[in-house]
PDB file of C-alpha atoms in Angstrom:
ATOM      1  CA  UNK A   1    -131.966 178.750 122.592  1.00  0.00           C
ATOM      2  CA  UNK A   2    -134.190 180.303 119.857  1.00  0.00           C
ATOM      3  CA  UNK A   3    -132.675 178.019 117.333  1.00  0.00           C
ATOM      4  CA  UNK A   4    -133.340 174.889 119.340  1.00  0.00           C
ATOM      5  CA  UNK A   5    -136.861 176.097 120.023  1.00  0.00           C
ATOM      6  CA  UNK A   6    -137.477 176.414 116.374  1.00  0.00           C
ATOM      7  CA  UNK A   7    -136.083 173.079 115.449  1.00  0.00           C
ATOM      8  CA  UNK A   8    -138.294 171.398 118.128  1.00  0.00           C
ATOM      9  CA  UNK A   9    -141.443 173.159 116.817  1.00  0.00           C
ATOM     10  CA  UNK A  10    -140.322 172.010 113.319  1.00  0.00           C
ATOM     11  CA  UNK A  11    -140.114 168.311 114.521  1.00  0.00           C
ATOM     12  CA  UNK A  12    -143.341 168.252 116.322  1.00  0.00           C
ATOM     13  CA  UNK A  13    -145.118 169.976 113.324  1.00  0.00           C
ATOM     14  CA  UNK A  14    -143.486 167.436 110.884  1.00  0.00           C
ATOM     15  CA  UNK A  15    -144.653 164.494 113.240  1.00  0.00           C
ATOM     16  CA  UNK A  16    -148.021 165.832 113.385  1.00  0.00           C
ATOM     17  CA  UNK A  17    -148.085 166.361 109.637  1.00  0.00           C
ATOM     18  CA  UNK A  18    -147.007 162.835 108.835  1.00  0.00           C
ATOM     19  CA  UNK A  19    -149.242 161.205 111.267  1.00  0.00           C
ATOM     20  CA  UNK A  20    -152.387 163.134 110.393  1.00  0.00           C
ATOM     21  CA  UNK A  21    -151.599 162.171 106.857  1.00  0.00           C
ATOM     22  CA  UNK A  22    -151.365 158.527 107.685  1.00  0.00           C
ATOM     23  CA  UNK A  23    -153.884 156.697 105.573  1.00  0.00           C
ATOM     24  CA  UNK A  24    -156.030 154.409 107.872  1.00  0.00           C
ATOM     25  CA  UNK A  25    -154.998 150.788 107.074  1.00  0.00           C
ATOM     26  CA  UNK A  26    -157.867 148.507 106.683  1.00  0.00           C
ATOM     27  CA  UNK A  27    -158.542 146.803 109.871  1.00  0.00           C
ATOM     28  CA  UNK A  28    -158.189 143.047 109.469  1.00  0.00           C
ATOM     29  CA  UNK A  29    -160.774 141.200 111.530  1.00  0.00           C
ATOM     30  CA  UNK A  30    -159.084 138.980 114.224  1.00  0.00           C
ATOM     31  CA  UNK A  31    -159.806 135.398 113.193  1.00  0.00           C
ATOM     32  CA  UNK A  32    -162.385 133.719 115.138  1.00  0.00           C
ATOM     33  CA  UNK A  33    -160.755 131.029 117.546  1.00  0.00           C
ATOM     34  CA  UNK A  34    -161.779 127.613 116.260  1.00  0.00           C
ATOM     35  CA  UNK A  35    -164.264 125.557 118.361  1.00  0.00           C
ATOM     36  CA  UNK A  36    -161.207 123.399 119.629  1.00  0.00           C
ATOM     37  CA  UNK A  37    -159.480 126.555 121.054  1.00  0.00           C
ATOM     38  CA  UNK A  38    -162.816 127.820 122.392  1.00  0.00           C
ATOM     39  CA  UNK A  39    -163.433 124.492 124.303  1.00  0.00           C
ATOM     40  CA  UNK A  40    -159.981 124.699 125.881  1.00  0.00           C
ATOM     41  CA  UNK A  41    -157.887 122.432 123.721  1.00  0.00           C
ATOM     42  CA  UNK A  42    -156.604 118.929 124.457  1.00  0.00           C
ATOM     43  CA  UNK A  43    -156.861 119.138 128.239  1.00  0.00           C
ATOM     44  CA  UNK A  44    -160.630 120.133 128.081  1.00  0.00           C
ATOM     45  CA  UNK A  45    -161.603 117.720 125.392  1.00  0.00           C
ATOM     46  CA  UNK A  46    -159.978 114.675 127.334  1.00  0.00           C
ATOM     47  CA  UNK A  47    -161.634 115.819 130.534  1.00  0.00           C
ATOM     48  CA  UNK A  48    -165.060 115.899 128.650  1.00  0.00           C
ATOM     49  CA  UNK A  49    -164.237 112.591 127.107  1.00  0.00           C
ATOM     50  CA  UNK A  50    -163.607 110.995 130.432  1.00  0.00           C
ATOM     51  CA  UNK A  51    -166.838 112.396 131.915  1.00  0.00           C
ATOM     52  CA  UNK A  52    -168.680 111.086 128.818  1.00  0.00           C
ATOM     53  CA  UNK A  53    -167.245 107.595 129.002  1.00  0.00           C
ATOM     54  CA  UNK A  54    -168.229 107.722 132.559  1.00  0.00           C
ATOM     55  CA  UNK A  55    -171.744 108.655 132.156  1.00  0.00           C
ATOM     56  CA  UNK A  56    -172.210 106.051 129.381  1.00  0.00           C
ATOM     57  CA  UNK A  57    -170.599 103.267 131.526  1.00  0.00           C
ATOM     58  CA  UNK A  58    -173.185 104.002 134.342  1.00  0.00           C
ATOM     59  CA  UNK A  59    -176.269 104.640 131.992  1.00  0.00           C
ATOM     60  CA  UNK A  60    -178.688 101.875 131.924  1.00  0.00           C
ATOM     61  CA  UNK A  61    -179.743 102.797 128.419  1.00  0.00           C
ATOM     62  CA  UNK A  62    -175.989 102.270 127.148  1.00  0.00           C
ATOM     63  CA  UNK A  63    -175.581  98.899 128.900  1.00  0.00           C
ATOM     64  CA  UNK A  64    -176.364  96.803 125.563  1.00  0.00           C
ATOM     65  CA  UNK A  65    -174.303  98.956 123.095  1.00  0.00           C
ATOM     66  CA  UNK A  66    -171.473  99.360 125.254  1.00  0.00           C
ATOM     67  CA  UNK A  67    -171.448  95.668 126.640  1.00  0.00           C
ATOM     68  CA  UNK A  68    -168.063  94.555 125.142  1.00  0.00           C
ATOM     69  CA  UNK A  69    -166.302  97.677 126.461  1.00  0.00           C
ATOM     70  CA  UNK A  70    -167.890  97.143 129.958  1.00  0.00           C
ATOM     71  CA  UNK A  71    -166.941  93.597 129.986  1.00  0.00           C
ATOM     72  CA  UNK A  72    -163.326  94.372 129.034  1.00  0.00           C
ATOM     73  CA  UNK A  73    -163.293  97.143 131.705  1.00  0.00           C
ATOM     74  CA  UNK A  74    -164.537  94.661 134.358  1.00  0.00           C
ATOM     75  CA  UNK A  75    -162.137  92.021 133.252  1.00  0.00           C
ATOM     76  CA  UNK A  76    -159.035  93.995 132.776  1.00  0.00           C
ATOM     77  CA  UNK A  77    -159.395  97.204 134.860  1.00  0.00           C
ATOM     78  CA  UNK A  78    -156.744  99.645 134.076  1.00  0.00           C
ATOM     79  CA  UNK A  79    -155.376  97.684 131.382  1.00  0.00           C
ATOM     80  CA  UNK A  80    -158.492  97.703 129.294  1.00  0.00           C
ATOM     81  CA  UNK A  81    -157.375  97.992 125.594  1.00  0.00           C
ATOM     82  CA  UNK A  82    -161.077  98.602 124.487  1.00  0.00           C
ATOM     83  CA  UNK A  83    -161.418 101.651 126.767  1.00  0.00           C
ATOM     84  CA  UNK A  84    -158.108 103.051 125.730  1.00  0.00           C
ATOM     85  CA  UNK A  85    -158.954 102.535 122.105  1.00  0.00           C
ATOM     86  CA  UNK A  86    -162.430 104.302 122.510  1.00  0.00           C
ATOM     87  CA  UNK A  87    -161.093 107.015 124.611  1.00  0.00           C
ATOM     88  CA  UNK A  88    -158.241 107.892 122.075  1.00  0.00           C
ATOM     89  CA  UNK A  89    -160.548 107.796 119.116  1.00  0.00           C
ATOM     90  CA  UNK A  90    -163.193 110.035 120.809  1.00  0.00           C
ATOM     91  CA  UNK A  91    -160.503 112.501 121.936  1.00  0.00           C
ATOM     92  CA  UNK A  92    -159.152 112.503 118.184  1.00  0.00           C
ATOM     93  CA  UNK A  93    -162.773 112.681 116.741  1.00  0.00           C
ATOM     94  CA  UNK A  94    -164.039 115.232 118.778  1.00  0.00           C
ATOM     95  CA  UNK A  95    -160.654 117.285 118.472  1.00  0.00           C
ATOM     96  CA  UNK A  96    -160.806 117.045 114.504  1.00  0.00           C
ATOM     97  CA  UNK A  97    -164.703 117.948 114.535  1.00  0.00           C
ATOM     98  CA  UNK A  98    -163.941 121.081 116.585  1.00  0.00           C
ATOM     99  CA  UNK A  99    -161.264 122.184 114.303  1.00  0.00           C
ATOM    100  CA  UNK A 100    -158.300 120.864 116.229  1.00  0.00           C
ATOM    101  CA  UNK A 101    -154.846 120.272 114.756  1.00  0.00           C
ATOM    102  CA  UNK A 102    -154.918 116.370 114.202  1.00  0.00           C
ATOM    103  CA  UNK A 103    -156.641 113.950 112.368  1.00  0.00           C
ATOM    104  CA  UNK A 104    -159.047 110.991 113.427  1.00  0.00           C
ATOM    105  CA  UNK A 105    -157.575 107.832 112.123  1.00  0.00           C
ATOM    106  CA  UNK A 106    -160.075 105.379 113.355  1.00  0.00           C
ATOM    107  CA  UNK A 107    -162.524 103.364 111.318  1.00  0.00           C
ATOM    108  CA  UNK A 108    -165.289 105.226 109.344  1.00  0.00           C
ATOM    109  CA  UNK A 109    -168.589 105.460 111.504  1.00  0.00           C
ATOM    110  CA  UNK A 110    -170.364 102.885 109.419  1.00  0.00           C
ATOM    111  CA  UNK A 111    -167.822 100.313 109.613  1.00  0.00           C
ATOM    112  CA  UNK A 112    -167.189 100.976 113.293  1.00  0.00           C
ATOM    113  CA  UNK A 113    -171.025 100.441 114.104  1.00  0.00           C
ATOM    114  CA  UNK A 114    -171.581  97.711 111.884  1.00  0.00           C
ATOM    115  CA  UNK A 115    -173.714  95.081 113.256  1.00  0.00           C
ATOM    116  CA  UNK A 116    -174.390  96.812 116.751  1.00  0.00           C
ATOM    117  CA  UNK A 117    -177.952  97.810 115.530  1.00  0.00           C
ATOM    118  CA  UNK A 118    -178.106 101.142 117.687  1.00  0.00           C
ATOM    119  CA  UNK A 119    -181.478 102.501 117.927  1.00  0.00           C
ATOM    120  CA  UNK A 120    -182.504 106.198 117.735  1.00  0.00           C
ATOM    121  CA  UNK A 121    -183.489 105.869 121.494  1.00  0.00           C
ATOM    122  CA  UNK A 122    -179.951 104.691 122.252  1.00  0.00           C
ATOM    123  CA  UNK A 123    -178.361 107.285 120.099  1.00  0.00           C
ATOM    124  CA  UNK A 124    -180.467 109.887 121.860  1.00  0.00           C
ATOM    125  CA  UNK A 125    -179.308 108.591 125.247  1.00  0.00           C
ATOM    126  CA  UNK A 126    -175.732 108.878 124.051  1.00  0.00           C
ATOM    127  CA  UNK A 127    -176.160 112.496 123.181  1.00  0.00           C
ATOM    128  CA  UNK A 128    -177.713 113.246 126.474  1.00  0.00           C
ATOM    129  CA  UNK A 129    -174.648 111.627 128.122  1.00  0.00           C
ATOM    130  CA  UNK A 130    -172.436 113.864 126.186  1.00  0.00           C
ATOM    131  CA  UNK A 131    -174.570 116.817 126.977  1.00  0.00           C
ATOM    132  CA  UNK A 132    -174.376 116.089 130.800  1.00  0.00           C
ATOM    133  CA  UNK A 133    -170.425 115.890 130.389  1.00  0.00           C
ATOM    134  CA  UNK A 134    -170.427 119.234 128.642  1.00  0.00           C
ATOM    135  CA  UNK A 135    -172.723 120.811 131.305  1.00  0.00           C
ATOM    136  CA  UNK A 136    -170.500 119.337 134.037  1.00  0.00           C
ATOM    137  CA  UNK A 137    -167.541 121.373 132.758  1.00  0.00           C
ATOM    138  CA  UNK A 138    -169.864 124.331 132.081  1.00  0.00           C
ATOM    139  CA  UNK A 139    -169.112 124.365 128.172  1.00  0.00           C
ATOM    140  CA  UNK A 140    -171.231 127.576 126.903  1.00  0.00           C
ATOM    141  CA  UNK A 141    -174.349 126.886 124.879  1.00  0.00           C
ATOM    142  CA  UNK A 142    -172.821 128.102 121.574  1.00  0.00           C
ATOM    143  CA  UNK A 143    -169.827 125.698 121.817  1.00  0.00           C
ATOM    144  CA  UNK A 144    -172.238 122.934 122.808  1.00  0.00           C
ATOM    145  CA  UNK A 145    -174.443 123.805 119.959  1.00  0.00           C
ATOM    146  CA  UNK A 146    -171.435 123.775 117.462  1.00  0.00           C
ATOM    147  CA  UNK A 147    -170.117 120.457 118.721  1.00  0.00           C
ATOM    148  CA  UNK A 148    -173.267 118.837 118.578  1.00  0.00           C
ATOM    149  CA  UNK A 149    -174.219 119.966 115.235  1.00  0.00           C
ATOM    150  CA  UNK A 150    -170.882 118.484 113.910  1.00  0.00           C
ATOM    151  CA  UNK A 151    -171.422 115.078 115.842  1.00  0.00           C
ATOM    152  CA  UNK A 152    -175.084 115.200 115.014  1.00  0.00           C
ATOM    153  CA  UNK A 153    -174.322 114.752 111.521  1.00  0.00           C
ATOM    154  CA  UNK A 154    -172.947 111.497 111.921  1.00  0.00           C
ATOM    155  CA  UNK A 155    -176.337 110.055 113.322  1.00  0.00           C
ATOM    156  CA  UNK A 156    -177.342 108.566 109.873  1.00  0.00           C
ATOM    157  CA  UNK A 157    -174.017 106.647 109.893  1.00  0.00           C
ATOM    158  CA  UNK A 158    -174.353 105.176 113.474  1.00  0.00           C
ATOM    159  CA  UNK A 159    -178.243 104.559 113.654  1.00  0.00           C
ATOM    160  CA  UNK A 160    -179.452 101.245 112.420  1.00  0.00           C
ATOM    161  CA  UNK A 161    -176.145  99.837 111.234  1.00  0.00           C
TER     162      UNK A 161
ATOM    163  CA  UNK B   1    -110.771  87.563 119.527  1.00  0.00           C
ATOM    164  CA  UNK B   2    -111.173  89.232 115.964  1.00  0.00           C
ATOM    165  CA  UNK B   3    -114.071  86.857 115.413  1.00  0.00           C
ATOM    166  CA  UNK B   4    -115.712  88.388 118.446  1.00  0.00           C
ATOM    167  CA  UNK B   5    -114.970  91.743 117.483  1.00  0.00           C
ATOM    168  CA  UNK B   6    -116.663  91.200 114.019  1.00  0.00           C
ATOM    169  CA  UNK B   7    -119.703  89.667 115.739  1.00  0.00           C
ATOM    170  CA  UNK B   8    -119.945  92.769 118.045  1.00  0.00           C
ATOM    171  CA  UNK B   9    -119.569  95.182 114.883  1.00  0.00           C
ATOM    172  CA  UNK B  10    -122.298  93.212 113.239  1.00  0.00           C
ATOM    173  CA  UNK B  11    -124.655  93.280 115.993  1.00  0.00           C
ATOM    174  CA  UNK B  12    -123.933  97.044 116.391  1.00  0.00           C
ATOM    175  CA  UNK B  13    -124.597  97.699 112.874  1.00  0.00           C
ATOM    176  CA  UNK B  14    -127.882  95.765 112.793  1.00  0.00           C
ATOM    177  CA  UNK B  15    -129.187  97.436 116.067  1.00  0.00           C
ATOM    178  CA  UNK B  16    -128.171 100.805 114.512  1.00  0.00           C
ATOM    179  CA  UNK B  17    -130.236  99.984 111.306  1.00  0.00           C
ATOM    180  CA  UNK B  18    -133.149  99.050 113.319  1.00  0.00           C
ATOM    181  CA  UNK B  19    -133.066 102.037 115.250  1.00  0.00           C
ATOM    182  CA  UNK B  20    -132.792 104.140 112.230  1.00  0.00           C
ATOM    183  CA  UNK B  21    -135.522 102.371 110.586  1.00  0.00           C
ATOM    184  CA  UNK B  22    -137.762 102.657 113.796  1.00  0.00           C
ATOM    185  CA  UNK B  23    -136.919 106.338 113.970  1.00  0.00           C
ATOM    186  CA  UNK B  24    -138.093 106.819 110.452  1.00  0.00           C
ATOM    187  CA  UNK B  25    -141.345 104.647 111.065  1.00  0.00           C
ATOM    188  CA  UNK B  26    -142.055 106.755 114.074  1.00  0.00           C
ATOM    189  CA  UNK B  27    -141.873 109.972 112.281  1.00  0.00           C
ATOM    190  CA  UNK B  28    -143.666 109.302 109.146  1.00  0.00           C
ATOM    191  CA  UNK B  29    -146.657 110.966 110.492  1.00  0.00           C
ATOM    192  CA  UNK B  30    -147.238 113.377 113.458  1.00  0.00           C
ATOM    193  CA  UNK B  31    -148.615 111.800 116.806  1.00  0.00           C
ATOM    194  CA  UNK B  32    -152.352 111.818 117.172  1.00  0.00           C
ATOM    195  CA  UNK B  33    -154.154 114.281 119.473  1.00  0.00           C
ATOM    196  CA  UNK B  34    -154.868 111.667 122.249  1.00  0.00           C
ATOM    197  CA  UNK B  35    -151.242 110.983 122.851  1.00  0.00           C
ATOM    198  CA  UNK B  36    -151.003 114.584 124.366  1.00  0.00           C
ATOM    199  CA  UNK B  37    -153.688 113.668 126.919  1.00  0.00           C
ATOM    200  CA  UNK B  38    -152.939 112.215 130.237  1.00  0.00           C
ATOM    201  CA  UNK B  39    -153.563 108.603 130.438  1.00  0.00           C
ATOM    202  CA  UNK B  40    -156.744 107.499 132.230  1.00  0.00           C
ATOM    203  CA  UNK B  41    -158.378 104.036 133.336  1.00  0.00           C
ATOM    204  CA  UNK B  42    -161.652 103.446 134.459  1.00  0.00           C
ATOM    205  CA  UNK B  43    -163.488 101.064 137.150  1.00  0.00           C
ATOM    206  CA  UNK B  44    -167.224 100.535 137.414  1.00  0.00           C
ATOM    207  CA  UNK B  45    -168.696  99.584 140.857  1.00  0.00           C
ATOM    208  CA  UNK B  46    -171.899  98.040 141.573  1.00  0.00           C
ATOM    209  CA  UNK B  47    -173.612  99.030 144.811  1.00  0.00           C
ATOM    210  CA  UNK B  48    -177.009  98.129 146.290  1.00  0.00           C
ATOM    211  CA  UNK B  49    -176.566 100.686 148.914  1.00  0.00           C
ATOM    212  CA  UNK B  50    -177.304 103.453 146.309  1.00  0.00           C
ATOM    213  CA  UNK B  51    -180.810 104.324 147.671  1.00  0.00           C
ATOM    214  CA  UNK B  52    -181.415 108.107 147.173  1.00  0.00           C
ATOM    215  CA  UNK B  53    -180.148 111.289 145.639  1.00  0.00           C
ATOM    216  CA  UNK B  54    -178.568 112.396 148.858  1.00  0.00           C
ATOM    217  CA  UNK B  55    -176.316 109.397 148.914  1.00  0.00           C
ATOM    218  CA  UNK B  56    -175.471 109.945 145.218  1.00  0.00           C
ATOM    219  CA  UNK B  57    -174.440 113.593 146.172  1.00  0.00           C
ATOM    220  CA  UNK B  58    -172.307 112.372 149.056  1.00  0.00           C
ATOM    221  CA  UNK B  59    -170.494 110.038 146.811  1.00  0.00           C
ATOM    222  CA  UNK B  60    -170.034 112.590 144.223  1.00  0.00           C
ATOM    223  CA  UNK B  61    -168.745 115.135 146.617  1.00  0.00           C
ATOM    224  CA  UNK B  62    -166.123 112.562 147.997  1.00  0.00           C
ATOM    225  CA  UNK B  63    -165.095 111.637 144.615  1.00  0.00           C
ATOM    226  CA  UNK B  64    -164.753 115.363 143.345  1.00  0.00           C
ATOM    227  CA  UNK B  65    -162.290 116.135 146.112  1.00  0.00           C
ATOM    228  CA  UNK B  66    -160.241 113.184 145.651  1.00  0.00           C
ATOM    229  CA  UNK B  67    -156.866 113.705 143.915  1.00  0.00           C
ATOM    230  CA  UNK B  68    -156.347 111.469 140.568  1.00  0.00           C
ATOM    231  CA  UNK B  69    -160.097 111.275 139.741  1.00  0.00           C
ATOM    232  CA  UNK B  70    -160.658 112.702 136.202  1.00  0.00           C
ATOM    233  CA  UNK B  71    -164.580 111.760 136.130  1.00  0.00           C
ATOM    234  CA  UNK B  72    -167.337 109.969 137.677  1.00  0.00           C
ATOM    235  CA  UNK B  73    -170.936 109.241 137.255  1.00  0.00           C
ATOM    236  CA  UNK B  74    -173.241 107.642 139.741  1.00  0.00           C
ATOM    237  CA  UNK B  75    -176.665 106.377 138.441  1.00  0.00           C
ATOM    238  CA  UNK B  76    -179.449 105.494 140.872  1.00  0.00           C
ATOM    239  CA  UNK B  77    -181.228 103.514 138.288  1.00  0.00           C
ATOM    240  CA  UNK B  78    -178.552 101.098 137.329  1.00  0.00           C
ATOM    241  CA  UNK B  79    -176.882 101.361 140.692  1.00  0.00           C
ATOM    242  CA  UNK B  80    -173.493 101.838 138.905  1.00  0.00           C
ATOM    243  CA  UNK B  81    -170.668 104.039 139.875  1.00  0.00           C
ATOM    244  CA  UNK B  82    -168.400 104.573 137.084  1.00  0.00           C
ATOM    245  CA  UNK B  83    -164.961 106.329 137.867  1.00  0.00           C
ATOM    246  CA  UNK B  84    -162.372 107.564 135.401  1.00  0.00           C
ATOM    247  CA  UNK B  85    -158.995 107.988 136.981  1.00  0.00           C
ATOM    248  CA  UNK B  86    -155.108 108.608 136.478  1.00  0.00           C
ATOM    249  CA  UNK B  87    -153.659 105.171 137.057  1.00  0.00           C
ATOM    250  CA  UNK B  88    -150.498 106.583 138.465  1.00  0.00           C
ATOM    251  CA  UNK B  89    -152.376 108.456 141.079  1.00  0.00           C
ATOM    252  CA  UNK B  90    -154.647 106.008 142.388  1.00  0.00           C
ATOM    253  CA  UNK B  91    -156.285 102.570 141.827  1.00  0.00           C
ATOM    254  CA  UNK B  92    -159.377 100.381 142.239  1.00  0.00           C
ATOM    255  CA  UNK B  93    -158.725  99.132 145.627  1.00  0.00           C
ATOM    256  CA  UNK B  94    -157.951 102.651 147.072  1.00  0.00           C
ATOM    257  CA  UNK B  95    -161.211 103.897 145.480  1.00  0.00           C
ATOM    258  CA  UNK B  96    -163.202 101.090 146.878  1.00  0.00           C
ATOM    259  CA  UNK B  97    -161.760 101.571 150.238  1.00  0.00           C
ATOM    260  CA  UNK B  98    -162.180 105.310 150.068  1.00  0.00           C
ATOM    261  CA  UNK B  99    -165.975 105.013 149.099  1.00  0.00           C
ATOM    262  CA  UNK B 100    -166.590 102.338 151.820  1.00  0.00           C
ATOM    263  CA  UNK B 101    -164.965 104.219 154.533  1.00  0.00           C
ATOM    264  CA  UNK B 102    -166.129 107.814 153.556  1.00  0.00           C
ATOM    265  CA  UNK B 103    -169.719 106.930 152.287  1.00  0.00           C
ATOM    266  CA  UNK B 104    -170.326 103.627 154.208  1.00  0.00           C
ATOM    267  CA  UNK B 105    -171.372 101.733 151.029  1.00  0.00           C
ATOM    268  CA  UNK B 106    -170.460  98.170 149.992  1.00  0.00           C
ATOM    269  CA  UNK B 107    -169.150  97.931 146.488  1.00  0.00           C
ATOM    270  CA  UNK B 108    -168.197  95.144 144.009  1.00  0.00           C
ATOM    271  CA  UNK B 109    -166.670  95.606 140.635  1.00  0.00           C
ATOM    272  CA  UNK B 110    -169.435  95.378 137.999  1.00  0.00           C
ATOM    273  CA  UNK B 111    -169.520  92.065 136.129  1.00  0.00           C
ATOM    274  CA  UNK B 112    -171.206  91.563 132.725  1.00  0.00           C
ATOM    275  CA  UNK B 113    -172.162  88.167 131.537  1.00  0.00           C
ATOM    276  CA  UNK B 114    -171.337  87.358 128.014  1.00  0.00           C
ATOM    277  CA  UNK B 115    -174.346  85.981 126.063  1.00  0.00           C
ATOM    278  CA  UNK B 116    -172.761  85.575 122.832  1.00  0.00           C
ATOM    279  CA  UNK B 117    -170.205  82.832 121.765  1.00  0.00           C
ATOM    280  CA  UNK B 118    -166.781  84.306 122.216  1.00  0.00           C
ATOM    281  CA  UNK B 119    -165.214  85.801 119.101  1.00  0.00           C
ATOM    282  CA  UNK B 120    -161.914  84.789 117.894  1.00  0.00           C
ATOM    283  CA  UNK B 121    -159.099  87.175 119.455  1.00  0.00           C
ATOM    284  CA  UNK B 122    -155.715  88.163 118.450  1.00  0.00           C
ATOM    285  CA  UNK B 123    -153.349  86.044 120.566  1.00  0.00           C
ATOM    286  CA  UNK B 124    -151.062  88.845 121.135  1.00  0.00           C
ATOM    287  CA  UNK B 125    -151.974  90.807 124.324  1.00  0.00           C
ATOM    288  CA  UNK B 126    -153.259  94.451 123.626  1.00  0.00           C
ATOM    289  CA  UNK B 127    -150.764  95.784 126.024  1.00  0.00           C
ATOM    290  CA  UNK B 128    -148.135  95.008 123.636  1.00  0.00           C
ATOM    291  CA  UNK B 129    -149.678  97.054 120.925  1.00  0.00           C
ATOM    292  CA  UNK B 130    -150.214  99.912 123.377  1.00  0.00           C
ATOM    293  CA  UNK B 131    -146.673  99.851 124.648  1.00  0.00           C
ATOM    294  CA  UNK B 132    -145.385  99.689 121.003  1.00  0.00           C
ATOM    295  CA  UNK B 133    -147.594 102.758 120.123  1.00  0.00           C
ATOM    296  CA  UNK B 134    -146.128 104.619 123.253  1.00  0.00           C
ATOM    297  CA  UNK B 135    -142.538 103.757 122.216  1.00  0.00           C
ATOM    298  CA  UNK B 136    -143.299 104.974 118.722  1.00  0.00           C
ATOM    299  CA  UNK B 137    -144.685 108.331 119.665  1.00  0.00           C
ATOM    300  CA  UNK B 138    -141.807 108.729 122.275  1.00  0.00           C
ATOM    301  CA  UNK B 139    -139.506 108.907 119.372  1.00  0.00           C
ATOM    302  CA  UNK B 140    -141.844 111.108 117.209  1.00  0.00           C
ATOM    303  CA  UNK B 141    -140.367 114.593 116.898  1.00  0.00           C
ATOM    304  CA  UNK B 142    -142.935 116.111 114.370  1.00  0.00           C
TER     305      UNK B 142
END
């Protein structure tokens, strides 16, 4: 009995000695999740893109710029190839800009907007439509700013082409 | 008989070679992000019955509660209602009937007149490319 008590005491003391001498390992900071993850991944991005396209389609400021798309939607309905392409490209582009896993493989912005002569007013209306979509899904201000900063960098390649 | 067997063998070999080639092509690169998103279609309605914000709210409430709708926008100024929806869950006619019955508004699919001369277009329907892309990514295992 006495022997086992001594052994238990020895064990506890050893454990205490080992753990108290344990050097503190440097705390590695948890990596900040990407904007893509903070936005909610593919499901959230596709929902925002759908809302964004819906806003654009109803916006009187956007009727000139998006006329070919709107024509195609009016003519072909659910089979609209232009809509499918725009949606796919927006999902890929926003997903990539937000640090998502895959790459945008569409045309570069200058080529895609060549001849469209998009004005600054139209660009701002487009951004407003995107902000409305983000607000509808209650995307926090920090995430909105991060996304708009990335996309705002494309303004020079879109306006006036 | 031997001739038929030989033809059958040849067809099988050629089909298999095509399948292997397609499989290699489909797996050259990973599927893009949009292939993971559920498909969506869109319809744009024009209605002269959009008179005030109360009507806009009423329509929005109906659309928000409807299964299969992914997004909607209603603009008083343009009198346009754009709706993005899952094509396997609803369709244009159902949406039109829904809004007519629930909100008492008359709708027509918005039409856009083409001012410019039509540009030359690819004679192959876009749907063919879309289906080929779907098939390609269905066989992509990356």
